Coordinates of C-alpha atoms in Angstrom, one line a residue:
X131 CA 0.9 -80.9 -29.6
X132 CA -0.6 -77.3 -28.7
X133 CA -2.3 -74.9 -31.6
X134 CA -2.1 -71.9 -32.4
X135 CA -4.9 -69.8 -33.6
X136 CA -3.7 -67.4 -36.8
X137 CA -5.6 -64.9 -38.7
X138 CA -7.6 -65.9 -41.4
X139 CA -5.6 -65.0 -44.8
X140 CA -5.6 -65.4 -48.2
X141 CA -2.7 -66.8 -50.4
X142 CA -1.9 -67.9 -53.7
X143 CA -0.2 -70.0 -56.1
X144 CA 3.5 -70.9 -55.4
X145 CA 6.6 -69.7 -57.0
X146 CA 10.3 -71.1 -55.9
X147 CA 13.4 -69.2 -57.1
X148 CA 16.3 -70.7 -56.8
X149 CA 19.4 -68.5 -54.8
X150 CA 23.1 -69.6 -55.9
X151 CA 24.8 -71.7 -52.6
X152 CA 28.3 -70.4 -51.7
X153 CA 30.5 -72.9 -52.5
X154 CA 32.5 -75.4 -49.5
X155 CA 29.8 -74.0 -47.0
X156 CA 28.3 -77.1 -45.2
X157 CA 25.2 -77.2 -43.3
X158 CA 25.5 -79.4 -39.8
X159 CA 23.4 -81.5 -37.5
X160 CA 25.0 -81.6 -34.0
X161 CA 24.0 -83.7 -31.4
X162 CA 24.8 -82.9 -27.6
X163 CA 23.1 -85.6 -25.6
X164 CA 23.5 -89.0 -26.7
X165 CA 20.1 -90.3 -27.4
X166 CA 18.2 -93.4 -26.7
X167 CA 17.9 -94.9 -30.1
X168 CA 16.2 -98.0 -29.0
X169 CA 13.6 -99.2 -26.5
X170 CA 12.2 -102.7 -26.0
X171 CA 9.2 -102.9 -24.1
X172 CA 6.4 -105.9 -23.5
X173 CA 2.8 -105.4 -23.2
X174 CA 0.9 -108.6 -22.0
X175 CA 2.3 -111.6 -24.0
X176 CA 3.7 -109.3 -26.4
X177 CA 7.0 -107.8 -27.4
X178 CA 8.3 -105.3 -29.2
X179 CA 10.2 -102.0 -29.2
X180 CA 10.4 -98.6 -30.4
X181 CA 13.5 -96.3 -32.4
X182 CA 14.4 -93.6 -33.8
X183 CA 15.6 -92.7 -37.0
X184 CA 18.6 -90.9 -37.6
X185 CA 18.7 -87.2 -38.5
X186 CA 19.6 -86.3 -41.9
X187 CA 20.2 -83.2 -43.4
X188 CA 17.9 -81.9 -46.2
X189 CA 19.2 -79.3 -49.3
X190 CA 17.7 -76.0 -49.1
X191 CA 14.4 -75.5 -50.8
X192 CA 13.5 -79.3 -50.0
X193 CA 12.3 -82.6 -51.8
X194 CA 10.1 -82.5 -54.5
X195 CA 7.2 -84.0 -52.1
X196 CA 7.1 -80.9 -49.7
X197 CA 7.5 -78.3 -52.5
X198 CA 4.2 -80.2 -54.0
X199 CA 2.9 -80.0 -50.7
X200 CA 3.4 -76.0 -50.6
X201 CA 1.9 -75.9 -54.3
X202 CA -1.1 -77.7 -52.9
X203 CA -1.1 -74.9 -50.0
X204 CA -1.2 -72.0 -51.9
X205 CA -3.7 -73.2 -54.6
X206 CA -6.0 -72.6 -51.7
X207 CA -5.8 -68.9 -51.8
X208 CA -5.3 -66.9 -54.6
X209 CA -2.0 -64.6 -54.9
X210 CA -1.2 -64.9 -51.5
X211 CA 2.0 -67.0 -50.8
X212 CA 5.0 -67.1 -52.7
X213 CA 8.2 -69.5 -51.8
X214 CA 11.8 -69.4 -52.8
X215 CA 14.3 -71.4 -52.4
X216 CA 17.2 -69.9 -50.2
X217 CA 20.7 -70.2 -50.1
X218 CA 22.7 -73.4 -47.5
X219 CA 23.1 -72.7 -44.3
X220 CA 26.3 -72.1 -42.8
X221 CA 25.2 -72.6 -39.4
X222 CA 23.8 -75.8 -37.9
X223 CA 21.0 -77.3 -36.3
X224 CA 22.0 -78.6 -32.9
X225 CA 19.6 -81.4 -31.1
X226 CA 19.3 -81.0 -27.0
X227 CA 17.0 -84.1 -27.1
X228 CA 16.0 -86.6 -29.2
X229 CA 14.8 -90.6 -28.2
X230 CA 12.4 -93.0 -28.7
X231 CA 9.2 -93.4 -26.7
X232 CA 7.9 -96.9 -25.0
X233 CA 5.2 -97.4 -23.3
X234 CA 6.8 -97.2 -20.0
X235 CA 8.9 -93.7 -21.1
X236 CA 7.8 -90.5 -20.1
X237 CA 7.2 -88.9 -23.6
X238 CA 8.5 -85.1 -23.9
X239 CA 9.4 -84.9 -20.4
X240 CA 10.7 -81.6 -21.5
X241 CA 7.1 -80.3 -21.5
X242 CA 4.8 -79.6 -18.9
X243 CA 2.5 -82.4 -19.5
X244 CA 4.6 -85.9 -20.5
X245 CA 2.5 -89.1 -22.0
X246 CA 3.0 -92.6 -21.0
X247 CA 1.6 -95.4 -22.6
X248 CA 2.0 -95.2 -25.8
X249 CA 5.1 -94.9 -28.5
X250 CA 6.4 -92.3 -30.1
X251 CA 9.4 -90.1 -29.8
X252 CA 10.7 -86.5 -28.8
X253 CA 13.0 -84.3 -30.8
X254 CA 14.5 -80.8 -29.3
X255 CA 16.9 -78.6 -30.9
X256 CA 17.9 -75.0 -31.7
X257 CA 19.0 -73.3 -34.3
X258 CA 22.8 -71.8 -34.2
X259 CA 23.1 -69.5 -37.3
X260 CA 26.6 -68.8 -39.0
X261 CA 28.2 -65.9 -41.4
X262 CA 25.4 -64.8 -43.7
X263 CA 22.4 -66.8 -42.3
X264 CA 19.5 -65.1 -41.4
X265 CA 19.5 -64.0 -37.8
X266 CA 17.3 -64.3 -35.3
X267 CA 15.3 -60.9 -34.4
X268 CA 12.9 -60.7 -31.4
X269 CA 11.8 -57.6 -32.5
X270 CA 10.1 -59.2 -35.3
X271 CA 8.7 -63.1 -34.5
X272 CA 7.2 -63.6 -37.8
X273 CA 10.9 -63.2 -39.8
X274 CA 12.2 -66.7 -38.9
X275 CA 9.2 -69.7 -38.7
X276 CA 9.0 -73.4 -38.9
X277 CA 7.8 -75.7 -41.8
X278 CA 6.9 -79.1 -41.3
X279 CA 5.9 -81.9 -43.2
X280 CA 4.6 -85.5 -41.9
X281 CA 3.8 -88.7 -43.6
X282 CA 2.8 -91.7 -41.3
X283 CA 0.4 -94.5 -41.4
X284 CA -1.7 -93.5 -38.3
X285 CA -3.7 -90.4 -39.2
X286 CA -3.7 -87.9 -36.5
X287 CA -6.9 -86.3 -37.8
X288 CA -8.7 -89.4 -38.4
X289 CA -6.9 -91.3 -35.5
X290 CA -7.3 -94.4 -37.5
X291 CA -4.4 -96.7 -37.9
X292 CA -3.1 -98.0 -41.8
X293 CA -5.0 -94.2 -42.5
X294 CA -2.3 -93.0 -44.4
X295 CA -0.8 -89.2 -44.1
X296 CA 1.3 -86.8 -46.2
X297 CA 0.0 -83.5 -44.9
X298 CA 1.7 -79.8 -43.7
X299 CA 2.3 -79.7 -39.6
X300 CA -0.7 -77.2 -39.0
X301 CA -3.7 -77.2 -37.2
X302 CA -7.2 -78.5 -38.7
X303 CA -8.4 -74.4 -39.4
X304 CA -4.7 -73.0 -39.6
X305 CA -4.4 -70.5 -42.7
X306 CA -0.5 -70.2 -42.6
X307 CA 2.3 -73.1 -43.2
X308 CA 4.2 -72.5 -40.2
X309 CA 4.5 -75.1 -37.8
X310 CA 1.5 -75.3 -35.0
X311 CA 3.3 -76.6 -31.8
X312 CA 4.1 -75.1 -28.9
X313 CA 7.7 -74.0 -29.7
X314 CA 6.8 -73.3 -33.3
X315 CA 8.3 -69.6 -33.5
X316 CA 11.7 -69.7 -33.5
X317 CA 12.4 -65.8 -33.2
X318 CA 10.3 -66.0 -29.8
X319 CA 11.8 -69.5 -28.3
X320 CA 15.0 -69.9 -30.4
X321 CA 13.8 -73.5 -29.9
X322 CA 12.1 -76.3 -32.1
X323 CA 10.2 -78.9 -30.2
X324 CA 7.7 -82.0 -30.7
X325 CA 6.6 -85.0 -29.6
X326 CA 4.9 -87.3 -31.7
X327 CA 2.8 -90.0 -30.0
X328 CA 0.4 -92.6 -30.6
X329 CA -1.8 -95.0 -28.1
X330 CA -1.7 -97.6 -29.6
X331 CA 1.9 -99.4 -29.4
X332 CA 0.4 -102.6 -30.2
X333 CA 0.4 -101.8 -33.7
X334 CA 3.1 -101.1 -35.9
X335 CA 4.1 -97.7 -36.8
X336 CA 6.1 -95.3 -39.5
X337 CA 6.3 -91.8 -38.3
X338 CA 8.6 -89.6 -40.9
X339 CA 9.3 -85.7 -41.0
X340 CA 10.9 -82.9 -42.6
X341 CA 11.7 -79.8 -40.9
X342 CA 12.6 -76.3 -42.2
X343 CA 13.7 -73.2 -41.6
X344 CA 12.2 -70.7 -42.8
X345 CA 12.4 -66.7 -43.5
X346 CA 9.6 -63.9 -44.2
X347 CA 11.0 -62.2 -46.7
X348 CA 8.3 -59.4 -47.6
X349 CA 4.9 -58.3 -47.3
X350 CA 2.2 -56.7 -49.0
X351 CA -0.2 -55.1 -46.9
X352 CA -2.4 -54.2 -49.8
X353 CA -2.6 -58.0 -51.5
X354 CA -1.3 -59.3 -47.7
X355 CA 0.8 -61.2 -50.1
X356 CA 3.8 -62.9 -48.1
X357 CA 6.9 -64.4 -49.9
X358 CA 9.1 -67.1 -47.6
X359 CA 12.4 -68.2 -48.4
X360 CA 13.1 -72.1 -47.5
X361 CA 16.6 -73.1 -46.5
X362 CA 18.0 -76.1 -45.3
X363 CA 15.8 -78.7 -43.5
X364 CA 16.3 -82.0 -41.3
X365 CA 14.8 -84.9 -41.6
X366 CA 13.8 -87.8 -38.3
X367 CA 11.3 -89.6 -37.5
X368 CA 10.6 -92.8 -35.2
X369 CA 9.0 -96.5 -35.7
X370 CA 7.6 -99.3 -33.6
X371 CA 7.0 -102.9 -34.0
X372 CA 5.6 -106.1 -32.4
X373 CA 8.5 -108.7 -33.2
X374 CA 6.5 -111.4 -31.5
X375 CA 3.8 -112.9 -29.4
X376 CA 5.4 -114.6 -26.0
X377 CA 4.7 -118.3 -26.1
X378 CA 3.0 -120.0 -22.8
X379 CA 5.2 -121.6 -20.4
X380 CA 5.4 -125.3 -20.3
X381 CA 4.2 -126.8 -17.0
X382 CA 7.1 -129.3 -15.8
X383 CA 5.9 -132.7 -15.8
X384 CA 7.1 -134.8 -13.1
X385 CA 10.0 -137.6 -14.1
X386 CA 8.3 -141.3 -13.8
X387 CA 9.9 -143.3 -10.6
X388 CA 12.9 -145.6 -11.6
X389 CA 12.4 -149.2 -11.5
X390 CA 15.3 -150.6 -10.0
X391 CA 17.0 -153.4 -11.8
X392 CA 16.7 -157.1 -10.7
X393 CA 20.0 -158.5 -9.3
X394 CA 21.6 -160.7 -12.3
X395 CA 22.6 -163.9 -10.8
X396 CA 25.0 -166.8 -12.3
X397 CA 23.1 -169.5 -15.0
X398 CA 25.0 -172.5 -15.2
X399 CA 25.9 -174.3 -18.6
X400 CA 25.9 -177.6 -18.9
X401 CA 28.7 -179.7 -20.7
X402 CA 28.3 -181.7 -23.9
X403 CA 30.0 -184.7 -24.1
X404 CA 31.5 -185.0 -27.4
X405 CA 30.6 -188.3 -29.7
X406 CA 33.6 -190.1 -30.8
X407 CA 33.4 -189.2 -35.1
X408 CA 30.5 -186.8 -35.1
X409 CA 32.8 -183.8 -34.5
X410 CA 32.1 -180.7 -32.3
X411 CA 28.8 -179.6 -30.9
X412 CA 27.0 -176.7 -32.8
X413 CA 24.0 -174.9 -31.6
X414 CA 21.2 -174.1 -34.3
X415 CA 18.4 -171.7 -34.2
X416 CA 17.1 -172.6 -37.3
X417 CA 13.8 -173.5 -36.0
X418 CA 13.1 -171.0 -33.6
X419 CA 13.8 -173.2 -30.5
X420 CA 17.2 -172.5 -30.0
X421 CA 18.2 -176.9 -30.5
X422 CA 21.3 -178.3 -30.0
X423 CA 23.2 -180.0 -32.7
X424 CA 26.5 -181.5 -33.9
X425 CA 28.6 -181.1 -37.1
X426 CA 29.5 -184.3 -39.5
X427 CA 29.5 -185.0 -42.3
X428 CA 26.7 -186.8 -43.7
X429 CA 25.5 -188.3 -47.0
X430 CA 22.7 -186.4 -48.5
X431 CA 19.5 -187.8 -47.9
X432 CA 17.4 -189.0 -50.9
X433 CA 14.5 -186.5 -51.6
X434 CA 11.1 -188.6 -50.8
X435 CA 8.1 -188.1 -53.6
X436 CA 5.3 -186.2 -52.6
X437 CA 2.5 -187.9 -54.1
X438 CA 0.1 -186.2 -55.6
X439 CA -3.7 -185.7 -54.0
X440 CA -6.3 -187.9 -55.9
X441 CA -9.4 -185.8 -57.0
X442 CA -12.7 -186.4 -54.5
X443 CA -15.6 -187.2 -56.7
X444 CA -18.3 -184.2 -56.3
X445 CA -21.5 -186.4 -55.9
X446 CA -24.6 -185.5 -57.6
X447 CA -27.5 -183.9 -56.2
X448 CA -30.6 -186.3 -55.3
X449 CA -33.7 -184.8 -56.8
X450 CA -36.5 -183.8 -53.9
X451 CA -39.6 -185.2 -54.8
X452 CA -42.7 -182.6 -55.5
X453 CA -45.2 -183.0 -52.9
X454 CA -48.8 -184.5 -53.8
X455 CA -51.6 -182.3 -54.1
X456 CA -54.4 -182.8 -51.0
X457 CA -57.5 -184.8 -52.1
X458 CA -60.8 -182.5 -52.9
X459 CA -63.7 -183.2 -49.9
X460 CA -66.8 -182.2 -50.8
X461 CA -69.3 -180.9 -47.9
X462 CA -73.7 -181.9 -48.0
X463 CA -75.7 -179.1 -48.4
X464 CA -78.5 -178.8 -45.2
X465 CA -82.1 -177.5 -46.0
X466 CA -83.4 -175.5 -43.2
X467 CA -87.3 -176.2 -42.8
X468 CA -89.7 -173.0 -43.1
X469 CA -92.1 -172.2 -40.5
X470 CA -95.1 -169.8 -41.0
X471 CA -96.0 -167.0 -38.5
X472 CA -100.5 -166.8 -37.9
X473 CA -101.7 -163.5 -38.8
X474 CA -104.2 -161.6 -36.3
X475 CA -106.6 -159.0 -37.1
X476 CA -107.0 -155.6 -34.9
X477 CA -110.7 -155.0 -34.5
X478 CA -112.4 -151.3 -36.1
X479 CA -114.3 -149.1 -33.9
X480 CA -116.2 -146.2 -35.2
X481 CA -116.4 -142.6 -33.5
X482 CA -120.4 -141.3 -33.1
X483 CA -121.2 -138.3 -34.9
X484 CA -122.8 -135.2 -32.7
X485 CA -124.4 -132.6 -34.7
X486 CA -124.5 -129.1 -33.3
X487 CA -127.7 -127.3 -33.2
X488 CA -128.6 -124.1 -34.8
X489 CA -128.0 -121.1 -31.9
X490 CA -130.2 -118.1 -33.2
X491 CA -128.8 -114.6 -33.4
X492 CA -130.8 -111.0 -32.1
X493 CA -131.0 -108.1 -34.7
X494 CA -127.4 -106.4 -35.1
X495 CA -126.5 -103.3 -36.7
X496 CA -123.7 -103.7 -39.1
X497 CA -121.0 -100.9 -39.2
X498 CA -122.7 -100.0 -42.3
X499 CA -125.9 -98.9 -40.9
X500 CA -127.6 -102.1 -42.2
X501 CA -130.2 -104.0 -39.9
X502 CA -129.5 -107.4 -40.2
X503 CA -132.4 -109.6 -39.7
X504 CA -133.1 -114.0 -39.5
X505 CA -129.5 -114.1 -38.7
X506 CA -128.6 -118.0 -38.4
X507 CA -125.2 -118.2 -37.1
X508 CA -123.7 -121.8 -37.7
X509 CA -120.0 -122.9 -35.7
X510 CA -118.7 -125.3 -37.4
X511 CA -115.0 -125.7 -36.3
X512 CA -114.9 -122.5 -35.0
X513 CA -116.4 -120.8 -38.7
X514 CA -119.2 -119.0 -38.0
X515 CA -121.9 -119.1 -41.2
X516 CA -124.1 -116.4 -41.2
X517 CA -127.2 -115.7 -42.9
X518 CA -127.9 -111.5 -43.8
X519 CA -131.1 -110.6 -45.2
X520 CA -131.7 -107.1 -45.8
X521 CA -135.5 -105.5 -45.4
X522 CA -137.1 -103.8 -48.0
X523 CA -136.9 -99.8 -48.2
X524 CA -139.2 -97.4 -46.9
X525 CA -141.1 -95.0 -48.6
X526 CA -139.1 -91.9 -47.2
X527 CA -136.0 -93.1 -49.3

């Protein structure tokens, strides 16, 4: 449905009054065009099919769930709306259209922009006011307004289905009651229209309303208090459901060829020739075989003893001998003679010793300023042994 935008306001708790009826007055719902109560539709292997419910008419002031629903309203702002309940209409509340919505139905067709493919329903009427009901004045749209109450399991606000609702007919940041669709003012269009819808008409669906005229009685400028007087309502709805899923068609199997029959041809019987005092031929099965017998009578034959079996002596077991244990062999030991391996001696040969002679050294001057005289330098393995000798001071030191 289309929104409309209002002005942010203010309101309050509620307060219904109660205005005396006149008495044999009677409210009316008229219907003009028949309506399509019911339509089937399949969807795949699916089947099911939408309807509507029909109208009924609601006492002024309404159920006890929308006047808790006002309540709940007006908590919101503080000393801002007020709501009485009005006296029955005389007039009534005739319906131009109202069906049910398949998939295949073009869905408030009486709008610019109809749906298809989901379920739902459309509902057009106008209100036709009698004798003391409030009139409809163009010279001031807010006098005469729409209330609306839904309760359905698919949430329009969450879009979830089994999400259930039981809210006012207003948009998400509305701050009045009135109802938000696109023929919502009734002093403007003279008209109420909707068209509830959902997308998914595979799932099953309750879709209930209320719907009530409504009348500004005063307001405040000062508090912008408003007081509305409720009259009588109507009440409609729609539902959907999936009956059943289609089952697959059976492939025909083809009949197996006939066999014909084999032609039956004549078996001949042979005769029995009776047997002078033996009577008349009988056949007996008694054996399986099917035999051929004949009836007389007979003594009865003597029964012949069955003797009994005589017992077969169980012969004793023959004990196996143990076998005999293998004579002991013993084996002569065999000495091994010892032979003894000559021992040779390696010859010792000595190395000459080679002395080194004594190599003489010339005078050196030690670091410390020291002559060093009859040096004898010996190398022996590379050591060097050397003889200092220091002379004798001079006078002068």
């Amino acid at each position: 449905m289309v929104l409309r935008q209002y002005p942010l306001a203010l309101f309050t708790t509620t307060l219904f009054i109660t205005l005396t009826a006149q008495p044999g007055v009677t409210f009316t719902i008229k219907s003009l065009n028949p309506p399509d109560y019911y339509v089937p539709y399949t969807l795949g292997d699916a089947e099911g099919a939408a309807w509507i419910i029909p109208p009924t008419t609601i006492k002024a002031g309404g159920t006890n769930e929308f006047k808790s629903l006002l309540s709940n309203f007006s908590r919101r702002y503080s000393g801002k709306w007020i709501f009485e309940t009005g006296t029955e209409l005389e007039g009534s509340f005739d319906i131009e259209n109202y069906y049910a919505c398949g998939p295949k139905t073009d869905c408030g067709r009486e709008a610019f922009f109809p749906s298809k493919g989901g379920v739902g329903s459309t509902l057009f009427l106008e209100y036709h006011p009698k004798g003391n009901d409030p009139k409809i004045d163009s010279t001031n749209p807010r006098r005469l307004q729409w209330i609306q109450r839904v309760k359905s399991n698919h949430s329009l606000k969450t879009n979830r289905h089994n999400d259930i609702e039981n809210v006012l007919d207003i948009g998400t940041r509305q701050t009045t009651p009135y109802y938000s669709g696109h023929q919502g003012s009734i002093s403007t269009y003279k008209y109420f229209g909707d068209r509830p819808y959902r997308i998914d008409p595979l799932n099953n669906h309750t879709w209930n309303a209320e719907l009530y005229l409504v009348e500004e009685v005063s307001f405040i400028p000062r508090t912008r208090t408003r007081t509305l007087r409720i009259y009588n309502g109507i009440g409609w709805g729609w539902r959907n459901q999936i009956f059943r899923r289609k089952q697959p068609v059976p492939v025909p199997v083809p009949a197996p060829a006939r066999t014909p029959n084999p032609i039956p041809f004549p078996i001949p019987i042979p005769s029995i020739p009776k047997i002078p005092n033996l009577g008349e031929p009988v056949a007996s099965s008694a054996s399986g075989g099917g035999g051929i017998g004949y009836v007389a009578s007979s003594p009865s034959p003597t029964p012949r003893p069955i003797p009994s079996p005589t017992p077969r002596p169980i012969p004793s077991p023959t004990p196996r001998p143990s076998p005999s244990p293998t004579p002991w062999t013993s084996t002569p030991w065999t000495s091994t003679p010892w032979t003894s391996t000559p021992w040779t001696s390696t010859p010792w040969t000595s190395t000459p010793w080679t002395s080194t002679p004594w190599t003489s050294t010339p005078w050196v001057t030690s670091p410390l300023g020291v002559n060093i005289i009859n040096c004898r330098c010996l190398n022996i393995n590379n050591y060097y042994y050397i003889t200092l000798t220091q002379p004798a001071p001079s006078a002068s030191t």
